[in-house]
Amino acid sequence: MRPTHRRLAATAAGLVLLPVALGGCGIGGGDAEEKPSAEPARAPAEEAATRSRERVQAYLDAMTAKDVAAGRSQLCALLQDGFDLGATSPNGDFADHFQVPEAAITDVRSGPSGQEVSVSVSVRVGKRTVVRPLVFTVTRDGGDWCISGEKPGDAAVASPQPNGLVPSPAS
């Protein structure tokens, strides 16, 4: 009996079997040998969170280093022209007068347009340092992950109290 028939017979008998790679949809295909993968498969949500975190961390590192090309490379193609126009402008993420002494990812979660990565960025201008919350949206563009948006985040998340606690929105 072919593996397809055994699987169908076992399923009809109520047994639970592990999935077998049979090529295509598994109906009428020949016997296919399963190949072990080099790295274990991740759940889609875990992979999305990991890839999103990596992209945003690379962007934050580029901001800190003032490496405009490295920052640009983290963005989806549709954002790159706008980035080129504004990145080093007076209010751009890579403006010469801004220093980024500290930047940290505070949260990664699934959102309506992709993964939403919340960050807290310390920005120094002269002797003044402010903490700015940002939320980056990371999506899959073709076979790769990229930043597809940036917006202001929740100030309560980025501005902990002197005791180290973050106030709730009701405080």
PDB file of C-alpha atoms in Angstrom:
ATOM      1  CA  MET A   1       0.000   0.000   0.000  1.00  0.00           C
ATOM      2  CA  ARG A   2       1.302   3.494  -0.864  1.00  0.00           C
ATOM      3  CA  PRO A   3       1.865   5.992   1.994  1.00  0.00           C
ATOM      4  CA  THR A   4      -1.100   8.071   0.800  1.00  0.00           C
ATOM      5  CA  HIS A   5      -3.443   5.104   1.211  1.00  0.00           C
ATOM      6  CA  ARG A   6      -2.061   4.220   4.635  1.00  0.00           C
ATOM      7  CA  ARG A   7      -2.565   7.797   5.727  1.00  0.00           C
ATOM      8  CA  LEU A   8      -6.160   7.798   4.506  1.00  0.00           C
ATOM      9  CA  ALA A   9      -6.864   4.430   6.103  1.00  0.00           C
ATOM     10  CA  ALA A  10      -5.342   5.514   9.381  1.00  0.00           C
ATOM     11  CA  THR A  11      -7.310   8.745   9.334  1.00  0.00           C
ATOM     12  CA  ALA A  12     -10.526   6.852   8.687  1.00  0.00           C
ATOM     13  CA  ALA A  13      -9.722   4.652  11.662  1.00  0.00           C
ATOM     14  CA  GLY A  14      -9.437   7.734  13.865  1.00  0.00           C
ATOM     15  CA  LEU A  15      -5.685   7.672  14.427  1.00  0.00           C
ATOM     16  CA  VAL A  16      -3.753  10.906  14.534  1.00  0.00           C
ATOM     17  CA  LEU A  17      -0.626  10.940  12.381  1.00  0.00           C
ATOM     18  CA  LEU A  18       2.091  13.496  11.875  1.00  0.00           C
ATOM     19  CA  PRO A  19       1.952  15.329   8.523  1.00  0.00           C
ATOM     20  CA  VAL A  20       3.917  13.705   5.739  1.00  0.00           C
ATOM     21  CA  ALA A  21       5.480  15.758   2.951  1.00  0.00           C
ATOM     22  CA  LEU A  22       4.108  14.247  -0.276  1.00  0.00           C
ATOM     23  CA  GLY A  23       4.616  17.107  -2.724  1.00  0.00           C
ATOM     24  CA  GLY A  24       1.785  19.258  -4.019  1.00  0.00           C
ATOM     25  CA  CYS A  25      -1.463  18.754  -2.168  1.00  0.00           C
ATOM     26  CA  GLY A  26      -0.676  15.093  -1.395  1.00  0.00           C
ATOM     27  CA  ILE A  27      -3.370  13.568  -3.581  1.00  0.00           C
ATOM     28  CA  GLY A  28      -2.101  11.160  -6.197  1.00  0.00           C
ATOM     29  CA  GLY A  29       1.523  12.267  -5.809  1.00  0.00           C
ATOM     30  CA  GLY A  30       4.424   9.866  -5.760  1.00  0.00           C
ATOM     31  CA  ASP A  31       6.323   8.961  -2.673  1.00  0.00           C
ATOM     32  CA  ALA A  32       8.341  11.981  -1.583  1.00  0.00           C
ATOM     33  CA  GLU A  33      11.220  11.748   0.828  1.00  0.00           C
ATOM     34  CA  GLU A  34      11.125  14.297   3.643  1.00  0.00           C
ATOM     35  CA  LYS A  35      14.368  16.272   3.949  1.00  0.00           C
ATOM     36  CA  PRO A  36      15.503  17.531   7.336  1.00  0.00           C
ATOM     37  CA  SER A  37      15.799  21.309   7.458  1.00  0.00           C
ATOM     38  CA  ALA A  38      18.937  23.068   8.620  1.00  0.00           C
ATOM     39  CA  GLU A  39      17.036  25.101  11.198  1.00  0.00           C
ATOM     40  CA  PRO A  40      13.725  24.329  12.880  1.00  0.00           C
ATOM     41  CA  ALA A  41      10.654  25.974  11.381  1.00  0.00           C
ATOM     42  CA  ARG A  42       9.251  28.858  13.398  1.00  0.00           C
ATOM     43  CA  ALA A  43       5.637  29.686  13.890  1.00  0.00           C
ATOM     44  CA  PRO A  44       4.622  32.556  11.579  1.00  0.00           C
ATOM     45  CA  ALA A  45       3.896  34.903  14.499  1.00  0.00           C
ATOM     46  CA  GLU A  46       7.257  34.173  16.122  1.00  0.00           C
ATOM     47  CA  GLU A  47       9.105  34.736  12.852  1.00  0.00           C
ATOM     48  CA  ALA A  48       7.219  37.999  12.218  1.00  0.00           C
ATOM     49  CA  ALA A  49       8.093  39.313  15.679  1.00  0.00           C
ATOM     50  CA  THR A  50      11.742  38.283  15.342  1.00  0.00           C
ATOM     51  CA  ARG A  51      12.185  39.761  11.860  1.00  0.00           C
ATOM     52  CA  SER A  52      10.409  42.969  12.877  1.00  0.00           C
ATOM     53  CA  ARG A  53      12.593  43.377  15.938  1.00  0.00           C
ATOM     54  CA  GLU A  54      15.725  42.817  13.809  1.00  0.00           C
ATOM     55  CA  ARG A  55      14.712  45.438  11.228  1.00  0.00           C
ATOM     56  CA  VAL A  56      13.865  48.083  13.804  1.00  0.00           C
ATOM     57  CA  GLN A  57      17.005  47.391  15.842  1.00  0.00           C
ATOM     58  CA  ALA A  58      19.100  47.815  12.684  1.00  0.00           C
ATOM     59  CA  TYR A  59      17.334  51.138  12.005  1.00  0.00           C
ATOM     60  CA  LEU A  60      17.938  52.330  15.585  1.00  0.00           C
ATOM     61  CA  ASP A  61      21.592  51.329  15.308  1.00  0.00           C
ATOM     62  CA  ALA A  62      21.831  53.284  12.045  1.00  0.00           C
ATOM     63  CA  MET A  63      20.279  56.356  13.708  1.00  0.00           C
ATOM     64  CA  THR A  64      22.762  56.171  16.563  1.00  0.00           C
ATOM     65  CA  ALA A  65      25.681  55.814  14.132  1.00  0.00           C
ATOM     66  CA  LYS A  66      24.280  58.447  11.713  1.00  0.00           C
ATOM     67  CA  ASP A  67      24.534  55.837   8.934  1.00  0.00           C
ATOM     68  CA  VAL A  68      21.887  57.060   6.498  1.00  0.00           C
ATOM     69  CA  ALA A  69      22.468  54.248   3.973  1.00  0.00           C
ATOM     70  CA  ALA A  70      22.024  51.579   6.654  1.00  0.00           C
ATOM     71  CA  GLY A  71      18.819  53.265   7.848  1.00  0.00           C
ATOM     72  CA  ARG A  72      17.472  53.506   4.302  1.00  0.00           C
ATOM     73  CA  SER A  73      18.128  49.822   3.692  1.00  0.00           C
ATOM     74  CA  GLN A  74      15.699  48.877   6.495  1.00  0.00           C
ATOM     75  CA  LEU A  75      12.788  50.641   4.784  1.00  0.00           C
ATOM     76  CA  CYS A  76      10.327  49.268   2.252  1.00  0.00           C
ATOM     77  CA  ALA A  77      11.000  50.507  -1.289  1.00  0.00           C
ATOM     78  CA  LEU A  78       7.938  52.783  -1.268  1.00  0.00           C
ATOM     79  CA  LEU A  79       9.354  54.810   1.653  1.00  0.00           C
ATOM     80  CA  GLN A  80      12.890  55.217   0.390  1.00  0.00           C
ATOM     81  CA  ASP A  81      12.350  58.298  -1.816  1.00  0.00           C
ATOM     82  CA  GLY A  82      10.639  60.186   1.022  1.00  0.00           C
ATOM     83  CA  PHE A  83      13.372  59.054   3.382  1.00  0.00           C
ATOM     84  CA  ASP A  84      16.015  60.453   1.025  1.00  0.00           C
ATOM     85  CA  LEU A  85      14.277  63.837   1.121  1.00  0.00           C
ATOM     86  CA  GLY A  86      13.708  64.050   4.860  1.00  0.00           C
ATOM     87  CA  ALA A  87      16.212  61.886   6.743  1.00  0.00           C
ATOM     88  CA  THR A  88      18.820  64.614   7.195  1.00  0.00           C
ATOM     89  CA  SER A  89      16.398  67.550   7.179  1.00  0.00           C
ATOM     90  CA  PRO A  90      16.175  69.644  10.403  1.00  0.00           C
ATOM     91  CA  ASN A  91      13.537  67.294  11.855  1.00  0.00           C
ATOM     92  CA  GLY A  92      14.710  64.064  10.215  1.00  0.00           C
ATOM     93  CA  ASP A  93      15.798  60.980  12.118  1.00  0.00           C
ATOM     94  CA  PHE A  94      19.374  61.469  10.863  1.00  0.00           C
ATOM     95  CA  ALA A  95      19.684  65.259  11.253  1.00  0.00           C
ATOM     96  CA  ASP A  96      23.234  66.341  12.111  1.00  0.00           C
ATOM     97  CA  HIS A  97      22.260  68.287  15.225  1.00  0.00           C
ATOM     98  CA  PHE A  98      20.451  65.307  16.808  1.00  0.00           C
ATOM     99  CA  GLN A  99      22.404  62.766  18.820  1.00  0.00           C
ATOM    100  CA  VAL A 100      20.798  59.466  19.816  1.00  0.00           C
ATOM    101  CA  PRO A 101      22.572  58.352  22.984  1.00  0.00           C
ATOM    102  CA  GLU A 102      20.032  55.619  23.714  1.00  0.00           C
ATOM    103  CA  ALA A 103      17.327  53.741  21.827  1.00  0.00           C
ATOM    104  CA  ALA A 104      15.467  50.627  22.945  1.00  0.00           C
ATOM    105  CA  ILE A 105      12.675  48.422  21.709  1.00  0.00           C
ATOM    106  CA  THR A 106       9.938  48.328  24.333  1.00  0.00           C
ATOM    107  CA  ASP A 107       7.280  46.143  22.689  1.00  0.00           C
ATOM    108  CA  VAL A 108       6.503  44.091  19.586  1.00  0.00           C
ATOM    109  CA  ARG A 109       2.935  43.162  18.738  1.00  0.00           C
ATOM    110  CA  SER A 110       0.753  42.356  15.797  1.00  0.00           C
ATOM    111  CA  GLY A 111      -1.153  45.329  14.397  1.00  0.00           C
ATOM    112  CA  PRO A 112      -3.686  45.985  11.629  1.00  0.00           C
ATOM    113  CA  SER A 113      -0.993  46.784   9.033  1.00  0.00           C
ATOM    114  CA  GLY A 114       1.802  44.463  10.187  1.00  0.00           C
ATOM    115  CA  GLN A 115       4.011  44.099  13.222  1.00  0.00           C
ATOM    116  CA  GLU A 116       4.093  47.190  15.437  1.00  0.00           C
ATOM    117  CA  VAL A 117       7.422  47.737  17.147  1.00  0.00           C
ATOM    118  CA  SER A 118       7.354  50.334  19.941  1.00  0.00           C
ATOM    119  CA  VAL A 119      10.601  52.053  20.792  1.00  0.00           C
ATOM    120  CA  SER A 120      11.905  54.641  23.197  1.00  0.00           C
ATOM    121  CA  VAL A 121      14.511  56.952  21.681  1.00  0.00           C
ATOM    122  CA  SER A 122      16.569  59.463  23.665  1.00  0.00           C
ATOM    123  CA  VAL A 123      17.388  62.455  21.488  1.00  0.00           C
ATOM    124  CA  ARG A 124      19.994  64.999  22.536  1.00  0.00           C
ATOM    125  CA  VAL A 125      20.143  68.476  21.037  1.00  0.00           C
ATOM    126  CA  GLY A 126      22.913  70.499  22.646  1.00  0.00           C
ATOM    127  CA  LYS A 127      22.604  69.966  26.405  1.00  0.00           C
ATOM    128  CA  ARG A 128      18.918  68.993  26.295  1.00  0.00           C
ATOM    129  CA  THR A 129      17.857  65.347  26.078  1.00  0.00           C
ATOM    130  CA  VAL A 130      14.276  64.234  25.513  1.00  0.00           C
ATOM    131  CA  VAL A 131      12.798  60.770  25.268  1.00  0.00           C
ATOM    132  CA  ARG A 132      10.533  60.181  22.297  1.00  0.00           C
ATOM    133  CA  PRO A 133       8.275  57.181  21.842  1.00  0.00           C
ATOM    134  CA  LEU A 134       7.920  55.883  18.293  1.00  0.00           C
ATOM    135  CA  VAL A 135       6.043  53.019  16.712  1.00  0.00           C
ATOM    136  CA  PHE A 136       7.460  51.399  13.601  1.00  0.00           C
ATOM    137  CA  THR A 137       5.275  49.219  11.414  1.00  0.00           C
ATOM    138  CA  VAL A 138       7.123  46.324   9.831  1.00  0.00           C
ATOM    139  CA  THR A 139       5.634  44.296   6.993  1.00  0.00           C
ATOM    140  CA  ARG A 140       6.691  41.627   4.579  1.00  0.00           C
ATOM    141  CA  ASP A 141       7.450  42.965   1.111  1.00  0.00           C
ATOM    142  CA  GLY A 142       7.945  40.069  -1.240  1.00  0.00           C
ATOM    143  CA  GLY A 143      10.293  37.679   0.500  1.00  0.00           C
ATOM    144  CA  ASP A 144      11.806  40.215   2.876  1.00  0.00           C
ATOM    145  CA  TRP A 145      10.768  42.206   5.927  1.00  0.00           C
ATOM    146  CA  CYS A 146      10.981  46.013   5.922  1.00  0.00           C
ATOM    147  CA  ILE A 147       9.816  49.075   7.843  1.00  0.00           C
ATOM    148  CA  SER A 148       6.665  50.412   6.208  1.00  0.00           C
ATOM    149  CA  GLY A 149       5.805  53.203   8.632  1.00  0.00           C
ATOM    150  CA  GLU A 150       6.855  55.311  11.596  1.00  0.00           C
ATOM    151  CA  LYS A 151       4.604  57.343  13.870  1.00  0.00           C
ATOM    152  CA  PRO A 152       4.711  58.890  17.334  1.00  0.00           C
ATOM    153  CA  GLY A 153       4.082  56.406  20.119  1.00  0.00           C
ATOM    154  CA  ASP A 154       2.506  56.547  23.564  1.00  0.00           C
ATOM    155  CA  ALA A 155       4.389  59.055  25.729  1.00  0.00           C
ATOM    156  CA  ALA A 156       3.605  57.086  28.904  1.00  0.00           C
ATOM    157  CA  VAL A 157       5.581  54.129  27.547  1.00  0.00           C
ATOM    158  CA  ALA A 158       8.654  56.216  26.712  1.00  0.00           C
ATOM    159  CA  SER A 159       8.750  58.372  29.853  1.00  0.00           C
ATOM    160  CA  PRO A 160       9.174  56.304  32.997  1.00  0.00           C
ATOM    161  CA  GLN A 161       8.817  58.036  36.340  1.00  0.00           C
ATOM    162  CA  PRO A 162      11.892  58.640  38.552  1.00  0.00           C
ATOM    163  CA  ASN A 163      11.068  55.432  40.438  1.00  0.00           C
ATOM    164  CA  GLY A 164      11.433  53.487  37.160  1.00  0.00           C
ATOM    165  CA  LEU A 165       7.714  52.762  36.830  1.00  0.00           C
ATOM    166  CA  VAL A 166       5.777  53.631  33.717  1.00  0.00           C
ATOM    167  CA  PRO A 167       2.541  55.444  34.527  1.00  0.00           C
ATOM    168  CA  SER A 168      -0.684  53.936  33.294  1.00  0.00           C
ATOM    169  CA  PRO A 169      -2.807  55.959  30.862  1.00  0.00           C
ATOM    170  CA  ALA A 170      -5.181  56.709  33.761  1.00  0.00           C
ATOM    171  CA  SER A 171      -2.431  58.295  35.949  1.00  0.00           C
TER     172      SER A 171
END
